Amino acid sequence: MNLVASDTRTALTEALKRRAREVEHALDVLLPLPDGQEKRLIEAMRYAVLGGGKRLRGFLVMETASLFSVAPACAARVAASVEMLHAYSLVHDDLPAMDDDDLRRGQPSCHRAFDEATAILAGDALLTRAFEVLVDSDTHSDSQARCELVAALGAAAGARGMVGGQMIDMVSEGTQLSAPEVTRLQALKTGRLIQYSAEAGAILGRAPPQQRHHIAAFGRDLGAAFQIADDILDAEGTEEEIGKTAGKDAAAGKATMVSIMGLEQARAHAAMLAAQAANYLASFGDRAAHLVALTDFVVSRRS
Ligand code: GRG
């Protein structure tokens, strides 16, 4: 790695840590404290969302919001909200009825640390809390902006987004999907929430349509590159590196870009998507430096 590339990577690592601290502080404040008869539920919610993770989605909200000079406290609420929704998806995905995984973020998954019923409820409560945070006037003074955030998150997470992608994934197990079919599946299951996270900053900042379009396109291509990188990690990463069971896609007969094109071509495809994502940020100049560096990070990460 040359010196400029190494400085850029160090600056990104610092920015990721700083943003993660801001998002985790917001999560801590926005989640209820464990007491009363609901104590166990709230403990499970906090376990699921405060127990690590890269905070990639929260980072995207914070960084795109900063392009439009949004108050960091408002952006942190939206970042915390998307991390709650993301944590719910992981809790439910790990359940025996879905992916049946005992390990998440290097720790026992929520249903292993608590129990299945509590994990289902914790996921439900995280999902609903995510929307409750968005509609609060502390998130944005303009109710139109709050409505747009709710509509965009609902669309990204629902039947034509993440949950729809999960369903397609389940019904396709053991079948040979084509590259366009895998692309669509992954765009729904993973891509839409990542795209939303990027776009949320533009919504908060009341960005003009052309800039919002560029941010959305950046998020879409970044999300696609991220998922292919995840498939590569599943194929060749260790359990210690990725903090979850490795090699699950091949064991389940899941079609991924790795199973379709092989490791090397999948790597090249992810790199092409990451470069394409970075190109959409050209008009923001140096203010988007962390986001540009992120496009490289998502395809070279080891966890
Ligand atoms: C069960 C409602 C429901 C939805 C499931 C997101 C999802 C849909 C399932 C999670 C399983 C999975 C492997 C999804 C692909 C997306 C992905 C790589 C999630 C993990 O995201 P990271 O790496 O996780 O950003 P951290 O822990 O860093 O937050």
mmCIF file of N, CA and C in Angstrom, residues 178-235:
data_model
loop_
_atom_site.group_PDB
_atom_site.id
_atom_site.type_symbol
_atom_site.label_atom_id
_atom_site.label_comp_id
_atom_site.label_asym_id
_atom_site.label_seq_id
_atom_site.Cartn_x
_atom_site.Cartn_y
_atom_site.Cartn_z
ATOM 1 N N SER A 178 -29.626 -17.476 -11.620
ATOM 2 C CA SER A 178 -28.735 -16.825 -12.591
ATOM 3 C C SER A 178 -28.099 -15.592 -11.931
ATOM 4 N N ALA A 179 -27.092 -15.020 -12.583
ATOM 5 C CA ALA A 179 -26.440 -13.815 -12.034
ATOM 6 C C ALA A 179 -27.448 -12.668 -11.844
ATOM 7 N N PRO A 180 -28.343 -12.390 -12.824
ATOM 8 C CA PRO A 180 -29.319 -11.306 -12.587
ATOM 9 C C PRO A 180 -30.250 -11.608 -11.412
ATOM 10 N N GLU A 181 -30.600 -12.895 -11.239
ATOM 11 C CA GLU A 181 -31.484 -13.244 -10.112
ATOM 12 C C GLU A 181 -30.765 -13.034 -8.771
ATOM 13 N N VAL A 182 -29.499 -13.428 -8.712
ATOM 14 C CA VAL A 182 -28.732 -13.212 -7.467
ATOM 15 C C VAL A 182 -28.566 -11.710 -7.217
ATOM 16 N N THR A 183 -28.334 -10.964 -8.299
ATOM 17 C CA THR A 183 -28.176 -9.508 -8.150
ATOM 18 C C THR A 183 -29.434 -8.897 -7.541
ATOM 19 N N ARG A 184 -30.593 -9.338 -8.030
ATOM 20 C CA ARG A 184 -31.850 -8.769 -7.502
ATOM 21 C C ARG A 184 -32.051 -9.176 -6.043
ATOM 22 N N LEU A 185 -31.832 -10.465 -5.777
ATOM 23 C CA LEU A 185 -31.987 -10.966 -4.401
ATOM 24 C C LEU A 185 -31.127 -10.137 -3.437
ATOM 25 N N GLN A 186 -29.876 -9.948 -3.809
ATOM 26 C CA GLN A 186 -28.949 -9.251 -2.911
ATOM 27 C C GLN A 186 -29.285 -7.766 -2.809
ATOM 28 N N ALA A 187 -29.782 -7.194 -3.923
ATOM 29 C CA ALA A 187 -30.163 -5.776 -3.879
ATOM 30 C C ALA A 187 -31.285 -5.585 -2.862
ATOM 31 N N LEU A 188 -32.216 -6.553 -2.825
ATOM 32 C CA LEU A 188 -33.326 -6.428 -1.878
ATOM 33 C C LEU A 188 -32.856 -6.742 -0.459
ATOM 34 N N LYS A 189 -32.205 -7.878 -0.291
ATOM 35 C CA LYS A 189 -31.883 -8.360 1.057
ATOM 36 C C LYS A 189 -30.889 -7.450 1.792
ATOM 37 N N THR A 190 -29.893 -6.979 1.113
ATOM 38 C CA THR A 190 -28.850 -6.176 1.754
ATOM 39 C C THR A 190 -28.768 -4.761 1.198
ATOM 40 N N GLY A 191 -28.900 -4.661 -0.127
ATOM 41 C CA GLY A 191 -28.612 -3.400 -0.797
ATOM 42 C C GLY A 191 -29.570 -2.283 -0.410
ATOM 43 N N ARG A 192 -30.850 -2.605 -0.308
ATOM 44 C CA ARG A 192 -31.826 -1.533 -0.083
ATOM 45 C C ARG A 192 -31.586 -0.810 1.233
ATOM 46 N N LEU A 193 -31.209 -1.518 2.278
ATOM 47 C CA LEU A 193 -31.000 -0.856 3.575
ATOM 48 C C LEU A 193 -29.729 -0.008 3.557
ATOM 49 N N ILE A 194 -28.726 -0.480 2.823
ATOM 50 C CA ILE A 194 -27.491 0.298 2.709
ATOM 51 C C ILE A 194 -27.763 1.554 1.865
ATOM 52 N N GLN A 195 -28.516 1.375 0.806
ATOM 53 C CA GLN A 195 -28.877 2.536 -0.026
ATOM 54 C C GLN A 195 -29.700 3.549 0.789
ATOM 55 N N TYR A 196 -30.651 3.024 1.570
ATOM 56 C CA TYR A 196 -31.437 3.921 2.440
ATOM 57 C C TYR A 196 -30.522 4.700 3.382
ATOM 58 N N SER A 197 -29.542 4.011 3.967
ATOM 59 C CA SER A 197 -28.661 4.655 4.954
ATOM 60 C C SER A 197 -27.940 5.842 4.322
ATOM 61 N N ALA A 198 -27.504 5.659 3.077
ATOM 62 C CA ALA A 198 -26.840 6.757 2.382
ATOM 63 C C ALA A 198 -27.853 7.867 2.075
ATOM 64 N N GLU A 199 -29.008 7.462 1.570
ATOM 65 C CA GLU A 199 -30.004 8.455 1.137
ATOM 66 C C GLU A 199 -30.577 9.233 2.319
ATOM 67 N N ALA A 200 -30.590 8.600 3.506
ATOM 68 C CA ALA A 200 -31.191 9.254 4.681
ATOM 69 C C ALA A 200 -30.496 10.586 4.970
ATOM 70 N N GLY A 201 -29.169 10.634 4.770
ATOM 71 C CA GLY A 201 -28.441 11.886 4.996
ATOM 72 C C GLY A 201 -28.913 12.971 4.041
ATOM 73 N N ALA A 202 -29.195 12.565 2.798
ATOM 74 C CA ALA A 202 -29.665 13.522 1.798
ATOM 75 C C ALA A 202 -31.094 13.976 2.118
ATOM 76 N N ILE A 203 -31.901 13.059 2.643
ATOM 77 C CA ILE A 203 -33.280 13.436 3.026
ATOM 78 C C ILE A 203 -33.226 14.431 4.190
ATOM 79 N N LEU A 204 -32.399 14.113 5.183
ATOM 80 C CA LEU A 204 -32.255 15.015 6.342
ATOM 81 C C LEU A 204 -31.788 16.396 5.903
ATOM 82 N N GLY A 205 -30.907 16.415 4.899
ATOM 83 C CA GLY A 205 -30.323 17.680 4.440
ATOM 84 C C GLY A 205 -31.146 18.374 3.373
ATOM 85 N N ARG A 206 -32.345 17.830 3.062
ATOM 86 C CA ARG A 206 -33.214 18.409 2.017
ATOM 87 C C ARG A 206 -32.380 18.686 0.752
ATOM 88 N N ALA A 207 -31.644 17.658 0.340
ATOM 89 C CA ALA A 207 -30.739 17.803 -0.811
ATOM 90 C C ALA A 207 -31.530 18.013 -2.099
ATOM 91 N N PRO A 208 -30.995 18.791 -3.039
ATOM 92 C CA PRO A 208 -31.658 18.920 -4.339
ATOM 93 C C PRO A 208 -31.709 17.556 -5.044
ATOM 94 N N PRO A 209 -32.728 17.330 -5.930
ATOM 95 C CA PRO A 209 -32.944 16.005 -6.526
ATOM 96 C C PRO A 209 -31.697 15.395 -7.173
ATOM 97 N N GLN A 210 -30.919 16.207 -7.881
ATOM 98 C CA GLN A 210 -29.753 15.643 -8.572
ATOM 99 C C GLN A 210 -28.736 15.082 -7.568
ATOM 100 N N GLN A 211 -28.503 15.811 -6.483
ATOM 101 C CA GLN A 211 -27.536 15.340 -5.480
ATOM 102 C C GLN A 211 -28.081 14.105 -4.757
ATOM 103 N N ARG A 212 -29.387 14.127 -4.464
ATOM 104 C CA ARG A 212 -29.982 12.958 -3.812
ATOM 105 C C ARG A 212 -29.858 11.733 -4.718
ATOM 106 N N HIS A 213 -30.041 11.953 -6.013
ATOM 107 C CA HIS A 213 -29.921 10.852 -6.966
ATOM 108 C C HIS A 213 -28.495 10.271 -6.942
ATOM 109 N N HIS A 214 -27.497 11.143 -6.901
ATOM 110 C CA HIS A 214 -26.106 10.671 -6.867
ATOM 111 C C HIS A 214 -25.828 9.883 -5.592
ATOM 112 N N ILE A 215 -26.338 10.375 -4.478
ATOM 113 C CA ILE A 215 -26.120 9.681 -3.194
ATOM 114 C C ILE A 215 -26.815 8.311 -3.224
ATOM 115 N N ALA A 216 -28.026 8.267 -3.788
ATOM 116 C CA ALA A 216 -28.760 6.998 -3.852
ATOM 117 C C ALA A 216 -28.013 5.991 -4.731
ATOM 118 N N ALA A 217 -27.494 6.473 -5.855
ATOM 119 C CA ALA A 217 -26.763 5.577 -6.768
ATOM 120 C C ALA A 217 -25.468 5.092 -6.112
ATOM 121 N N PHE A 218 -24.820 5.991 -5.381
ATOM 122 C CA PHE A 218 -23.625 5.594 -4.611
ATOM 123 C C PHE A 218 -24.006 4.468 -3.629
ATOM 124 N N GLY A 219 -25.087 4.656 -2.888
ATOM 125 C CA GLY A 219 -25.515 3.662 -1.888
ATOM 126 C C GLY A 219 -25.865 2.326 -2.538
ATOM 127 N N ARG A 220 -26.520 2.406 -3.699
ATOM 128 C CA ARG A 220 -26.920 1.169 -4.397
ATOM 129 C C ARG A 220 -25.693 0.355 -4.801
ATOM 130 N N ASP A 221 -24.717 1.010 -5.411
ATOM 131 C CA ASP A 221 -23.533 0.272 -5.871
ATOM 132 C C ASP A 221 -22.657 -0.173 -4.698
ATOM 133 N N LEU A 222 -22.589 0.669 -3.665
ATOM 134 C CA LEU A 222 -21.831 0.283 -2.472
ATOM 135 C C LEU A 222 -22.458 -0.964 -1.835
ATOM 136 N N GLY A 223 -23.791 -0.978 -1.750
ATOM 137 C CA GLY A 223 -24.498 -2.118 -1.154
ATOM 138 C C GLY A 223 -24.229 -3.400 -1.930
ATOM 139 N N ALA A 224 -24.237 -3.296 -3.260
ATOM 140 C CA ALA A 224 -23.992 -4.481 -4.089
ATOM 141 C C ALA A 224 -22.564 -4.982 -3.883
ATOM 142 N N ALA A 225 -21.602 -4.045 -3.846
ATOM 143 C CA ALA A 225 -20.198 -4.432 -3.632
ATOM 144 C C ALA A 225 -20.034 -5.060 -2.247
ATOM 145 N N PHE A 226 -20.707 -4.479 -1.246
ATOM 146 C CA PHE A 226 -20.620 -4.974 0.127
ATOM 147 C C PHE A 226 -21.091 -6.429 0.212
ATOM 148 N N GLN A 227 -22.215 -6.737 -0.449
ATOM 149 C CA GLN A 227 -22.762 -8.092 -0.347
ATOM 150 C C GLN A 227 -21.858 -9.113 -1.036
ATOM 151 N N ILE A 228 -21.277 -8.734 -2.169
ATOM 152 C CA ILE A 228 -20.366 -9.676 -2.843
ATOM 153 C C ILE A 228 -19.145 -9.906 -1.956
ATOM 154 N N ALA A 229 -18.649 -8.825 -1.328
ATOM 155 C CA ALA A 229 -17.512 -8.976 -0.404
ATOM 156 C C ALA A 229 -17.896 -9.900 0.751
ATOM 157 N N ASP A 230 -19.153 -9.808 1.199
ATOM 158 C CA ASP A 230 -19.612 -10.684 2.284
ATOM 159 C C ASP A 230 -19.617 -12.146 1.831
ATOM 160 N N ASP A 231 -20.032 -12.371 0.591
ATOM 161 C CA ASP A 231 -20.038 -13.734 0.044
ATOM 162 C C ASP A 231 -18.603 -14.270 -0.049
ATOM 163 N N ILE A 232 -17.666 -13.382 -0.428
ATOM 164 C CA ILE A 232 -16.262 -13.799 -0.531
ATOM 165 C C ILE A 232 -15.741 -14.162 0.859
ATOM 166 N N LEU A 233 -16.091 -13.316 1.851
ATOM 167 C CA LEU A 233 -15.648 -13.600 3.227
ATOM 168 C C LEU A 233 -16.240 -14.915 3.728
ATOM 169 N N ASP A 234 -17.512 -15.162 3.389
ATOM 170 C CA ASP A 234 -18.137 -16.413 3.819
ATOM 171 C C ASP A 234 -17.395 -17.599 3.217
ATOM 172 N N ALA A 235 -16.918 -17.412 1.976
ATOM 173 C CA ALA A 235 -16.245 -18.522 1.294
ATOM 174 C C ALA A 235 -14.817 -18.731 1.783
#
